[in-house]
PDB file as gemmi writes it, atoms N, CA and C in Angstrom:
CRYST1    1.000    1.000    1.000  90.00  90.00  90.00 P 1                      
ATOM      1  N   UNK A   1       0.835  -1.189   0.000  1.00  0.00           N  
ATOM      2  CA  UNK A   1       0.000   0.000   0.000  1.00  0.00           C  
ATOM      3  C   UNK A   1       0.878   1.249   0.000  1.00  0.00           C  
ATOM      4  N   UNK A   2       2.133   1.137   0.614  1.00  0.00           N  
ATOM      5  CA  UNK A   2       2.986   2.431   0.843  1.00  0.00           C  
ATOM      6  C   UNK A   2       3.401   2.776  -0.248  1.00  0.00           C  
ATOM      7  N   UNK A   3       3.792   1.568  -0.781  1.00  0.00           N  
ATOM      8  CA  UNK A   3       4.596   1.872  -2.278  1.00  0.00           C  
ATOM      9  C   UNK A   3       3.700   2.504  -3.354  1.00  0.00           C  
ATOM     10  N   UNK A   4       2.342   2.368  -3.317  1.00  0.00           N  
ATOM     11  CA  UNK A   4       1.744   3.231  -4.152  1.00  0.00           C  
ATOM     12  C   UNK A   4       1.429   4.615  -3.742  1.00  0.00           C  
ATOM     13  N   UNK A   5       1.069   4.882  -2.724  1.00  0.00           N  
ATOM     14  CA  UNK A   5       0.749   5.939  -1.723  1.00  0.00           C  
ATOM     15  C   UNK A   5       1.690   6.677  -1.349  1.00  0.00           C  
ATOM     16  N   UNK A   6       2.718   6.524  -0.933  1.00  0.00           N  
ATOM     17  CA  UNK A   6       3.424   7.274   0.252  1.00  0.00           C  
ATOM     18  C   UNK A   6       4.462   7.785  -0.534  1.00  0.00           C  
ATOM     19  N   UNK A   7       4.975   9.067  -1.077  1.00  0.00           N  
ATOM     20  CA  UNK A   7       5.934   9.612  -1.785  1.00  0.00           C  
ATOM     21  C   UNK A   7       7.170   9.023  -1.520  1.00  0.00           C  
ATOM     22  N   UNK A   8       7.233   9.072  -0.026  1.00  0.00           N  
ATOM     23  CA  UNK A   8       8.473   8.899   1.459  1.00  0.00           C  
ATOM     24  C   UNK A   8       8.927   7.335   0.876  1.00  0.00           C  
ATOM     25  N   UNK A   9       8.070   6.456   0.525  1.00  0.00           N  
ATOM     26  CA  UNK A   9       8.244   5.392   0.679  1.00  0.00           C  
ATOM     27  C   UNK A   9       9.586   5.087  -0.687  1.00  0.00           C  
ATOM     28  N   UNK A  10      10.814   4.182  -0.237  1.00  0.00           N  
ATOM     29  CA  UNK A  10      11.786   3.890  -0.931  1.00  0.00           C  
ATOM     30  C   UNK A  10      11.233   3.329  -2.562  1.00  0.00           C  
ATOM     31  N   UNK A  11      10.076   2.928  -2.652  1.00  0.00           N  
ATOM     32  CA  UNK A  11       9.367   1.772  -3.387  1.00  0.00           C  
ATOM     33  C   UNK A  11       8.501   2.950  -4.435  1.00  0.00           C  
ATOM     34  N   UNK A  12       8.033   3.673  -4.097  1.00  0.00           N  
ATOM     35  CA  UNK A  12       6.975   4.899  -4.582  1.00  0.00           C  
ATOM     36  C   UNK A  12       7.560   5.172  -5.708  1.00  0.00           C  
ATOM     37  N   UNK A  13       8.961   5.294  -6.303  1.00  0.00           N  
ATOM     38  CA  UNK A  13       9.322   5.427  -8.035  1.00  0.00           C  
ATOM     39  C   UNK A  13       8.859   4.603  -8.523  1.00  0.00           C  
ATOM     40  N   UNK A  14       8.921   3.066  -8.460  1.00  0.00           N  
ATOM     41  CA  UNK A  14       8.497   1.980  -9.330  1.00  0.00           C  
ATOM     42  C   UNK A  14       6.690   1.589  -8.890  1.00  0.00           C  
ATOM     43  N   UNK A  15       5.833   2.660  -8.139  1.00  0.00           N  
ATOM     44  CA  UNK A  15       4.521   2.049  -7.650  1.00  0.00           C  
ATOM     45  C   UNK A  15       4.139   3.148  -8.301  1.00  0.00           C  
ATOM     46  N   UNK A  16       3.624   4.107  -7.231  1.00  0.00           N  
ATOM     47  CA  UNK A  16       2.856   4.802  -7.194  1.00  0.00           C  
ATOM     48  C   UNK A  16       3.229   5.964  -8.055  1.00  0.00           C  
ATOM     49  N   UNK A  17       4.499   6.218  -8.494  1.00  0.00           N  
ATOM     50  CA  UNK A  17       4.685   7.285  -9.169  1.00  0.00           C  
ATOM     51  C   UNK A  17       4.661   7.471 -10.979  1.00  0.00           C  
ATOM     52  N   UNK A  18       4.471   5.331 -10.583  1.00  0.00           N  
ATOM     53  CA  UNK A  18       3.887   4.831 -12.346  1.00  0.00           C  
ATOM     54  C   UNK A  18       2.595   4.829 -12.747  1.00  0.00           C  
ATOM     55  N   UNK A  19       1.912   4.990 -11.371  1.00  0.00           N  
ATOM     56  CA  UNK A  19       0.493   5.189 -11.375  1.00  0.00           C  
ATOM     57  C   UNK A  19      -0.184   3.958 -11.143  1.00  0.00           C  
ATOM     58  N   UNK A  20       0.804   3.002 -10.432  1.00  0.00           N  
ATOM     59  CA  UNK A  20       0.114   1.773  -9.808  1.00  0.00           C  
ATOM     60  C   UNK A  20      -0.576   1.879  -8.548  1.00  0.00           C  
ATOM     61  N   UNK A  21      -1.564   1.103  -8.617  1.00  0.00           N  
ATOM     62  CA  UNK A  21      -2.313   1.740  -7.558  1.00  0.00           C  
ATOM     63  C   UNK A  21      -3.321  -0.034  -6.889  1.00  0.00           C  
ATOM     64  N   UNK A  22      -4.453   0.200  -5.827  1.00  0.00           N  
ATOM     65  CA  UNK A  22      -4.719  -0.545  -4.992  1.00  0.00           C  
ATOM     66  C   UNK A  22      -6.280  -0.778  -5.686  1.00  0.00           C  
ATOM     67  N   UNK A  23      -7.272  -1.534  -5.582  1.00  0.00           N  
ATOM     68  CA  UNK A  23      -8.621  -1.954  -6.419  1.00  0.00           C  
ATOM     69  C   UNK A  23      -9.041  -0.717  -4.343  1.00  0.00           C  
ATOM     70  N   UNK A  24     -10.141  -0.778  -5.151  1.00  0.00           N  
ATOM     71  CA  UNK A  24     -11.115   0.367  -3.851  1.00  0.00           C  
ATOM     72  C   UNK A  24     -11.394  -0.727  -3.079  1.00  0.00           C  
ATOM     73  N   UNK A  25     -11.848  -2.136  -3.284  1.00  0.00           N  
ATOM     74  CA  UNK A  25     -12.184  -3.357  -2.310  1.00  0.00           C  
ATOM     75  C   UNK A  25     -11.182  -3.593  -1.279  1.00  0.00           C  
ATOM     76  N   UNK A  26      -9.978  -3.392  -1.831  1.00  0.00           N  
ATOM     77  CA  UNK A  26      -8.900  -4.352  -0.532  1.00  0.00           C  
ATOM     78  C   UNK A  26      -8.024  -2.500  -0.409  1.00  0.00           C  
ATOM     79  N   UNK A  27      -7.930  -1.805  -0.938  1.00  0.00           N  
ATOM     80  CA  UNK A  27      -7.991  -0.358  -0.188  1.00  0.00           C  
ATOM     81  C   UNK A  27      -8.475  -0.256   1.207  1.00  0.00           C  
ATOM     82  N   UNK A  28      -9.614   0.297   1.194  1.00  0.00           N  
ATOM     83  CA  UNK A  28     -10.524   0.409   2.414  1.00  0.00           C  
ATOM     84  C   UNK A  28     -10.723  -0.880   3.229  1.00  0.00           C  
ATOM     85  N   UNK A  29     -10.559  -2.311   2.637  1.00  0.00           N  
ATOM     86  CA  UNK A  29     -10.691  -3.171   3.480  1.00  0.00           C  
ATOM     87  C   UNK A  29     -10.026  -4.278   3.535  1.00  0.00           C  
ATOM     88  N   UNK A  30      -8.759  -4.182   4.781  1.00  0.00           N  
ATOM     89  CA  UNK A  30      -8.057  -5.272   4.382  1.00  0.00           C  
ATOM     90  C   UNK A  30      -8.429  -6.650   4.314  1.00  0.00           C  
ATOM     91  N   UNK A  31      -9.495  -6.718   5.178  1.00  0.00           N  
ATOM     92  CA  UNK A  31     -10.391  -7.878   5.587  1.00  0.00           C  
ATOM     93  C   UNK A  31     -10.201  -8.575   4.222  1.00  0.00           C  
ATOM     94  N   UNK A  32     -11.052  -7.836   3.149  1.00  0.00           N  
ATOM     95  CA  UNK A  32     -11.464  -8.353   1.769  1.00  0.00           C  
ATOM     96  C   UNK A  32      -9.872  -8.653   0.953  1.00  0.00           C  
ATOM     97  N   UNK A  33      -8.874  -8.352   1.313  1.00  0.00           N  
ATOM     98  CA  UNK A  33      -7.804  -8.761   0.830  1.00  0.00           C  
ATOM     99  C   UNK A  33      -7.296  -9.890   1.169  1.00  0.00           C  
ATOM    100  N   UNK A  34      -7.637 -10.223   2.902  1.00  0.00           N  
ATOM    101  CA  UNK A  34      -6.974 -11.331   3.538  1.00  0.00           C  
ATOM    102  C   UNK A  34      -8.199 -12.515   2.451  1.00  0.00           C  
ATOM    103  N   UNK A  35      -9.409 -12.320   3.113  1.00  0.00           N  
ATOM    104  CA  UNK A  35     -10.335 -13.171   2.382  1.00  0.00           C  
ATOM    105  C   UNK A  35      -9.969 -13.712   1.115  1.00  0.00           C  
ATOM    106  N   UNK A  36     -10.226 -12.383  -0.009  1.00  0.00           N  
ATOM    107  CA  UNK A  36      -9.758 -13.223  -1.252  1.00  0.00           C  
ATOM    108  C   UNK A  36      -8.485 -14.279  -1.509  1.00  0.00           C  
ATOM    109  N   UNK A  37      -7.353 -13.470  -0.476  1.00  0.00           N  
ATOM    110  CA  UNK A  37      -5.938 -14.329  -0.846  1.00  0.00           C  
ATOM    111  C   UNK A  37      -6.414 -15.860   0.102  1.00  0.00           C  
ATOM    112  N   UNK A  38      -6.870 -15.752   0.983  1.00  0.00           N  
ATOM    113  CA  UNK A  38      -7.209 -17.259   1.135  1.00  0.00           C  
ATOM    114  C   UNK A  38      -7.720 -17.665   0.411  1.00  0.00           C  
ATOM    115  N   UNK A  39      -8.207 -17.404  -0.124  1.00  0.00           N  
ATOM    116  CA  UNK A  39      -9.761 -18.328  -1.530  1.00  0.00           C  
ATOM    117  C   UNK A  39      -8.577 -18.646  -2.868  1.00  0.00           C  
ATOM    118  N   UNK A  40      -7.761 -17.857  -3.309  1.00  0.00           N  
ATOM    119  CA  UNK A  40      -6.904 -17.819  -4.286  1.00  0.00           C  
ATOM    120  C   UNK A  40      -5.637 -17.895  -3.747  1.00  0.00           C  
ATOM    121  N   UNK A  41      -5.241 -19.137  -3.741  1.00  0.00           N  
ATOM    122  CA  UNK A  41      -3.955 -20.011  -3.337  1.00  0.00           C  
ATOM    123  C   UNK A  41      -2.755 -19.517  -3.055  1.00  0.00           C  
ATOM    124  N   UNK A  42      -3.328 -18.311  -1.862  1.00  0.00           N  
ATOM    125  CA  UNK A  42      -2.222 -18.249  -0.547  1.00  0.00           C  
ATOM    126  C   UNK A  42      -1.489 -19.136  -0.237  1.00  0.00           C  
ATOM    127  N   UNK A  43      -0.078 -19.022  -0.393  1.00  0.00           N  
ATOM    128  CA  UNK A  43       0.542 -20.338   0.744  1.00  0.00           C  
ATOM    129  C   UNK A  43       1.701 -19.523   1.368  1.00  0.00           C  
ATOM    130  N   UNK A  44       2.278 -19.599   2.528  1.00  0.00           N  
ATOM    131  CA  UNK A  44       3.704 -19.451   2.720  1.00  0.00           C  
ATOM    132  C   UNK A  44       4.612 -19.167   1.891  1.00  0.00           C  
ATOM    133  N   UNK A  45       5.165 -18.451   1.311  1.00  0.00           N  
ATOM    134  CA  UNK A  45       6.435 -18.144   0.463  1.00  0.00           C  
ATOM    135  C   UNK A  45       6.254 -17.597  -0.506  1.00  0.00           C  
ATOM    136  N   UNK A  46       4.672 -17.679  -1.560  1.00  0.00           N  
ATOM    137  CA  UNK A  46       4.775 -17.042  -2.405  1.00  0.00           C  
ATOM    138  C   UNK A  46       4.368 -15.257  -2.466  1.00  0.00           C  
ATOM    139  N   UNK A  47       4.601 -14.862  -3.427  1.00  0.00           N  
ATOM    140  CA  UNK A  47       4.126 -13.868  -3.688  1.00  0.00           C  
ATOM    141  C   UNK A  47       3.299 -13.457  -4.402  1.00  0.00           C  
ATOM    142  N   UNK A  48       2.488 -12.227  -4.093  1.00  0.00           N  
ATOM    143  CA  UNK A  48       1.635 -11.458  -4.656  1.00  0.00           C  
ATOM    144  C   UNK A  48       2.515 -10.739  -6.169  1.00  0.00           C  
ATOM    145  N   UNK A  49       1.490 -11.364  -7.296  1.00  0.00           N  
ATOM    146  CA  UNK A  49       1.694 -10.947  -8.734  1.00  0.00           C  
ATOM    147  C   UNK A  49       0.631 -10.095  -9.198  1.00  0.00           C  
ATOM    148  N   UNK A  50       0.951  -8.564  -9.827  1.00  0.00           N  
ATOM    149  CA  UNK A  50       0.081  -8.035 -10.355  1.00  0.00           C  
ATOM    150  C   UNK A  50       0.164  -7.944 -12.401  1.00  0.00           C  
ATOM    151  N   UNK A  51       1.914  -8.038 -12.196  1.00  0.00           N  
ATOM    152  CA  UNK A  51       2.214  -7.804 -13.720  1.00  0.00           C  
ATOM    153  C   UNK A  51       1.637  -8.657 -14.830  1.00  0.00           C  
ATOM    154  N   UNK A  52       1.469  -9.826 -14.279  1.00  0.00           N  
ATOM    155  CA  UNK A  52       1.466 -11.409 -15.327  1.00  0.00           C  
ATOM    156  C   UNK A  52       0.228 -10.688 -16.327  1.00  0.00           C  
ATOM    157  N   UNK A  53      -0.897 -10.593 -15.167  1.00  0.00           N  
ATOM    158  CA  UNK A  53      -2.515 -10.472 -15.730  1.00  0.00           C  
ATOM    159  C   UNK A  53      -2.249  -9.188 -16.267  1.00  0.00           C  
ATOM    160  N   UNK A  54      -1.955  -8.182 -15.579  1.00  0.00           N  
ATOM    161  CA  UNK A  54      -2.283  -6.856 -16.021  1.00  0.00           C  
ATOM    162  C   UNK A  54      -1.909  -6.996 -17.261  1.00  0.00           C  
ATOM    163  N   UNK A  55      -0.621  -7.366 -17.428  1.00  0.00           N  
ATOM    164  CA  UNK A  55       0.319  -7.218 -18.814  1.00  0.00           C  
ATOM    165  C   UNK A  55      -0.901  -8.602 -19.857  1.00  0.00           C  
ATOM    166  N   UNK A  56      -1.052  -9.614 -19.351  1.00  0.00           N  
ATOM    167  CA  UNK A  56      -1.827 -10.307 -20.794  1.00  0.00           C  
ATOM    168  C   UNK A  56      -3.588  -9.333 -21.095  1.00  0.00           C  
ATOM    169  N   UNK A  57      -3.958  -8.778 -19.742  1.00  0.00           N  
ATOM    170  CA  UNK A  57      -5.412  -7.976 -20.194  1.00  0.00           C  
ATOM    171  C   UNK A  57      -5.292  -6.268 -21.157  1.00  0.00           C  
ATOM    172  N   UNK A  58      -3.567  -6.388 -21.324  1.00  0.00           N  
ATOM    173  CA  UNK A  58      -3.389  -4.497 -21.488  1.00  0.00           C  
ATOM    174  C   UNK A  58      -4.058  -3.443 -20.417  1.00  0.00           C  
ATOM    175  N   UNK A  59      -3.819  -4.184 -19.444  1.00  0.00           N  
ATOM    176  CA  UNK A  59      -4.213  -3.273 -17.916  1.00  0.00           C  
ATOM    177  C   UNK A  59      -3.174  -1.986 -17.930  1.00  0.00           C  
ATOM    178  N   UNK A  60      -3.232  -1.127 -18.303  1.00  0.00           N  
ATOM    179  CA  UNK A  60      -1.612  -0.217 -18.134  1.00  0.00           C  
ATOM    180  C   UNK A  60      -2.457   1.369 -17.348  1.00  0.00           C  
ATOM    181  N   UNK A  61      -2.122   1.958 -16.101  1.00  0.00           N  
ATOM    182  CA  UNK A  61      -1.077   1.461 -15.387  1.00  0.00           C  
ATOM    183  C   UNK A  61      -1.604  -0.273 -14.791  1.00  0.00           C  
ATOM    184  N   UNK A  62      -0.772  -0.528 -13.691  1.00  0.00           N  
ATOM    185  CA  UNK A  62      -0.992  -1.926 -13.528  1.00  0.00           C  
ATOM    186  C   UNK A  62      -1.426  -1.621 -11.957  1.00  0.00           C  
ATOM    187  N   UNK A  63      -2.348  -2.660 -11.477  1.00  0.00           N  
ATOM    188  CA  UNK A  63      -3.459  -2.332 -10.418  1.00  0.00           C  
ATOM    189  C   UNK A  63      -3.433  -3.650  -9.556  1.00  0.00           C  
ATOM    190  N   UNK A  64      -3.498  -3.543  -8.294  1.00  0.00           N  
ATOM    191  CA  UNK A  64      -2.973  -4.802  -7.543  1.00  0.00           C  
ATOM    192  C   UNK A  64      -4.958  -4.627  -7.529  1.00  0.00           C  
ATOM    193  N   UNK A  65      -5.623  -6.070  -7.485  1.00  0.00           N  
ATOM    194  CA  UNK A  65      -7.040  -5.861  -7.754  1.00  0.00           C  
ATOM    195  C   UNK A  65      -7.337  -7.730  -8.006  1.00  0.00           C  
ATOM    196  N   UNK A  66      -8.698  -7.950  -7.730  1.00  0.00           N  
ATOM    197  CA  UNK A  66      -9.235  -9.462  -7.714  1.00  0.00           C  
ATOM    198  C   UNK A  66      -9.014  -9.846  -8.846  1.00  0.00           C  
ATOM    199  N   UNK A  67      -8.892  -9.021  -9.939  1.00  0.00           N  
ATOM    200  CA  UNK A  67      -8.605  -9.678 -10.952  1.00  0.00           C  
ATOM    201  C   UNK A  67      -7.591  -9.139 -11.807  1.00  0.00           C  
ATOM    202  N   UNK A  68      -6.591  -8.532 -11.442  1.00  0.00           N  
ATOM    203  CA  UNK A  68      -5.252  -8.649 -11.548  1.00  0.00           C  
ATOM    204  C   UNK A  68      -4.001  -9.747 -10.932  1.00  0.00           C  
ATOM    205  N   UNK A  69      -4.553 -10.140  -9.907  1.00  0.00           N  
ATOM    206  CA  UNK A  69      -3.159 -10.681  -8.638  1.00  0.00           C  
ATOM    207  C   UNK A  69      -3.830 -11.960  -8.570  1.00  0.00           C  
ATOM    208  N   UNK A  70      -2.583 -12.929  -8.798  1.00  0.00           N  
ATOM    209  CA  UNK A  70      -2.490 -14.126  -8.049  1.00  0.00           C  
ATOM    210  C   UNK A  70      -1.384 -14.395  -7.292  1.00  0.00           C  
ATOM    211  N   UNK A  71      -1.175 -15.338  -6.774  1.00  0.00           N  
ATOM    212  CA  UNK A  71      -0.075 -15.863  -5.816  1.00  0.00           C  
ATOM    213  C   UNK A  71       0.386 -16.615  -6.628  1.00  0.00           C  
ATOM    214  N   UNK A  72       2.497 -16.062  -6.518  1.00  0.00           N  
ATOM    215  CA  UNK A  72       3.017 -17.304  -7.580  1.00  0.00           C  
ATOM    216  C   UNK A  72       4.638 -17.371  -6.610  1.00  0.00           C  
ATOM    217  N   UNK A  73       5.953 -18.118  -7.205  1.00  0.00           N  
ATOM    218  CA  UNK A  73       6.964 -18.103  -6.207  1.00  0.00           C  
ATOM    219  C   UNK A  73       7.742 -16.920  -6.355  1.00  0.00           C  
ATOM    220  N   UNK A  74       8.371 -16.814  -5.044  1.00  0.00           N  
ATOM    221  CA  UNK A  74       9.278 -15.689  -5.292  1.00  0.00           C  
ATOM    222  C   UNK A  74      10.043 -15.779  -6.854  1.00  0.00           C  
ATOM    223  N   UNK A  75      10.147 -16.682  -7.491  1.00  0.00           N  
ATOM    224  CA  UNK A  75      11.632 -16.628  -9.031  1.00  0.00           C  
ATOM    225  C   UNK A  75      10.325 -16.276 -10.049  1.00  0.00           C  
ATOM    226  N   UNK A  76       9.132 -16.688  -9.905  1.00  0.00           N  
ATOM    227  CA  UNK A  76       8.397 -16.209 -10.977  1.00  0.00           C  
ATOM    228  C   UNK A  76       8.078 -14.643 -10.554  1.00  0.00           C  
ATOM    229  N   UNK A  77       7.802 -14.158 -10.096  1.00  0.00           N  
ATOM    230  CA  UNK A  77       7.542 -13.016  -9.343  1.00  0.00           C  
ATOM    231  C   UNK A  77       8.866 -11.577  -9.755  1.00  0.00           C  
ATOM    232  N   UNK A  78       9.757 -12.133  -9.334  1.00  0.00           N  
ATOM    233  CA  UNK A  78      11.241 -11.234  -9.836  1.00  0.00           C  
ATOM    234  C   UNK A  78      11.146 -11.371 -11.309  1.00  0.00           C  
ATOM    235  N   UNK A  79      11.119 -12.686 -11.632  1.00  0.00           N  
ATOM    236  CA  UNK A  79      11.466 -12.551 -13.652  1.00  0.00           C  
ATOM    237  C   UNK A  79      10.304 -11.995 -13.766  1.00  0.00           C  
ATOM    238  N   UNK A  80       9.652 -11.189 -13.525  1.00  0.00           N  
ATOM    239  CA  UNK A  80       8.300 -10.755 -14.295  1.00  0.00           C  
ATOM    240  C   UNK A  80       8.260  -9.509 -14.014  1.00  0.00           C  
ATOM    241  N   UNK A  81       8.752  -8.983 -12.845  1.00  0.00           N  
ATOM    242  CA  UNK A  81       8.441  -7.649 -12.464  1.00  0.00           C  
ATOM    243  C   UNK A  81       9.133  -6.505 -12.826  1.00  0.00           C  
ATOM    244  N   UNK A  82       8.189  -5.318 -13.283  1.00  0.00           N  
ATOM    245  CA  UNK A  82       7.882  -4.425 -14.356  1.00  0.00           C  
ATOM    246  C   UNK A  82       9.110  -3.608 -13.711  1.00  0.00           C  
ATOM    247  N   UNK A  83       9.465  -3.109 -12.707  1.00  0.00           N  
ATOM    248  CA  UNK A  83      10.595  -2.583 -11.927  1.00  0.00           C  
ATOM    249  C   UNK A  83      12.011  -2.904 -11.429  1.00  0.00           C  
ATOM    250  N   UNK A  84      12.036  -4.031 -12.426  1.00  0.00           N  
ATOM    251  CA  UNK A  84      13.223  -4.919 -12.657  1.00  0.00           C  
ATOM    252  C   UNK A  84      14.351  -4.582 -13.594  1.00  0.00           C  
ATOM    253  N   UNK A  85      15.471  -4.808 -13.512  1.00  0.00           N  
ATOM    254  CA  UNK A  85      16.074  -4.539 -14.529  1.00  0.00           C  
ATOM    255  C   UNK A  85      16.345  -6.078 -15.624  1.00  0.00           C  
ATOM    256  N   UNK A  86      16.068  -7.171 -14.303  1.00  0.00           N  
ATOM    257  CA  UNK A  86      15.774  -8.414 -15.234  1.00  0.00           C  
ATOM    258  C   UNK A  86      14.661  -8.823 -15.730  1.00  0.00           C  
ATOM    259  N   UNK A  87      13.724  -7.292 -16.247  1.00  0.00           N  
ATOM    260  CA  UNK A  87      12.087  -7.690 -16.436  1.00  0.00           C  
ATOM    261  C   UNK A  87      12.113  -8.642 -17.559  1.00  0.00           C  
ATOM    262  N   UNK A  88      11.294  -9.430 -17.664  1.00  0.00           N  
ATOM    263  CA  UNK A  88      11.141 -10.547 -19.041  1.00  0.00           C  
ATOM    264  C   UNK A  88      11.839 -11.787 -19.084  1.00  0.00           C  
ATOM    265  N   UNK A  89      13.564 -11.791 -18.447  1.00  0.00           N  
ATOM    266  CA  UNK A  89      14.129 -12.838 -18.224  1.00  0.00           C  
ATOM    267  C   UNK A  89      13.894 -14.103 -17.445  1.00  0.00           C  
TER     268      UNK A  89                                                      
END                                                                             
């Protein structure tokens, strides 16, 4: 959330200042964030993906949202991400 929001935040060049941003559901309620990520295959270790979907729907900017983000491993997660310098690899 900081990284899109918070200027201060180290992360805010590659989030929020690309114009990535949070869905209004898991914004205002984290509840509805924890919820969905249990329903959509939360586990230990992985991470939250927004690029995969955004990038196959032409989502641009790219939007952490129910139907942007799934959970995938940390190595898929780095080779994919848009703020990478190893983006695509």
């Amino acid at each position: 959330m900081n990284r899109c929001y918070d200027p201060s935040n180290s992360g805010y060049q590659w989030y929020g200042a690309k114009g990535v941003s949070v869905h209004p559901a898991w914004k205002g309620n984290p509840e509805a964030f924890v919820e969905w990520s249990l329903v959509n295959g939360w586990a230990p270790g992985l991470h939250i993906d927004k690029d995969i979907l955004c990038k196959a729907k032409e989502i641009s900017p790219h939007i952490y949202s129910p139907e942007t983000c799934q959970w995938v491993p940390a190595k898929v997660n780095v080779a994919t991400a848009t703020n990478r310098d190893n983006y695509g690899r």
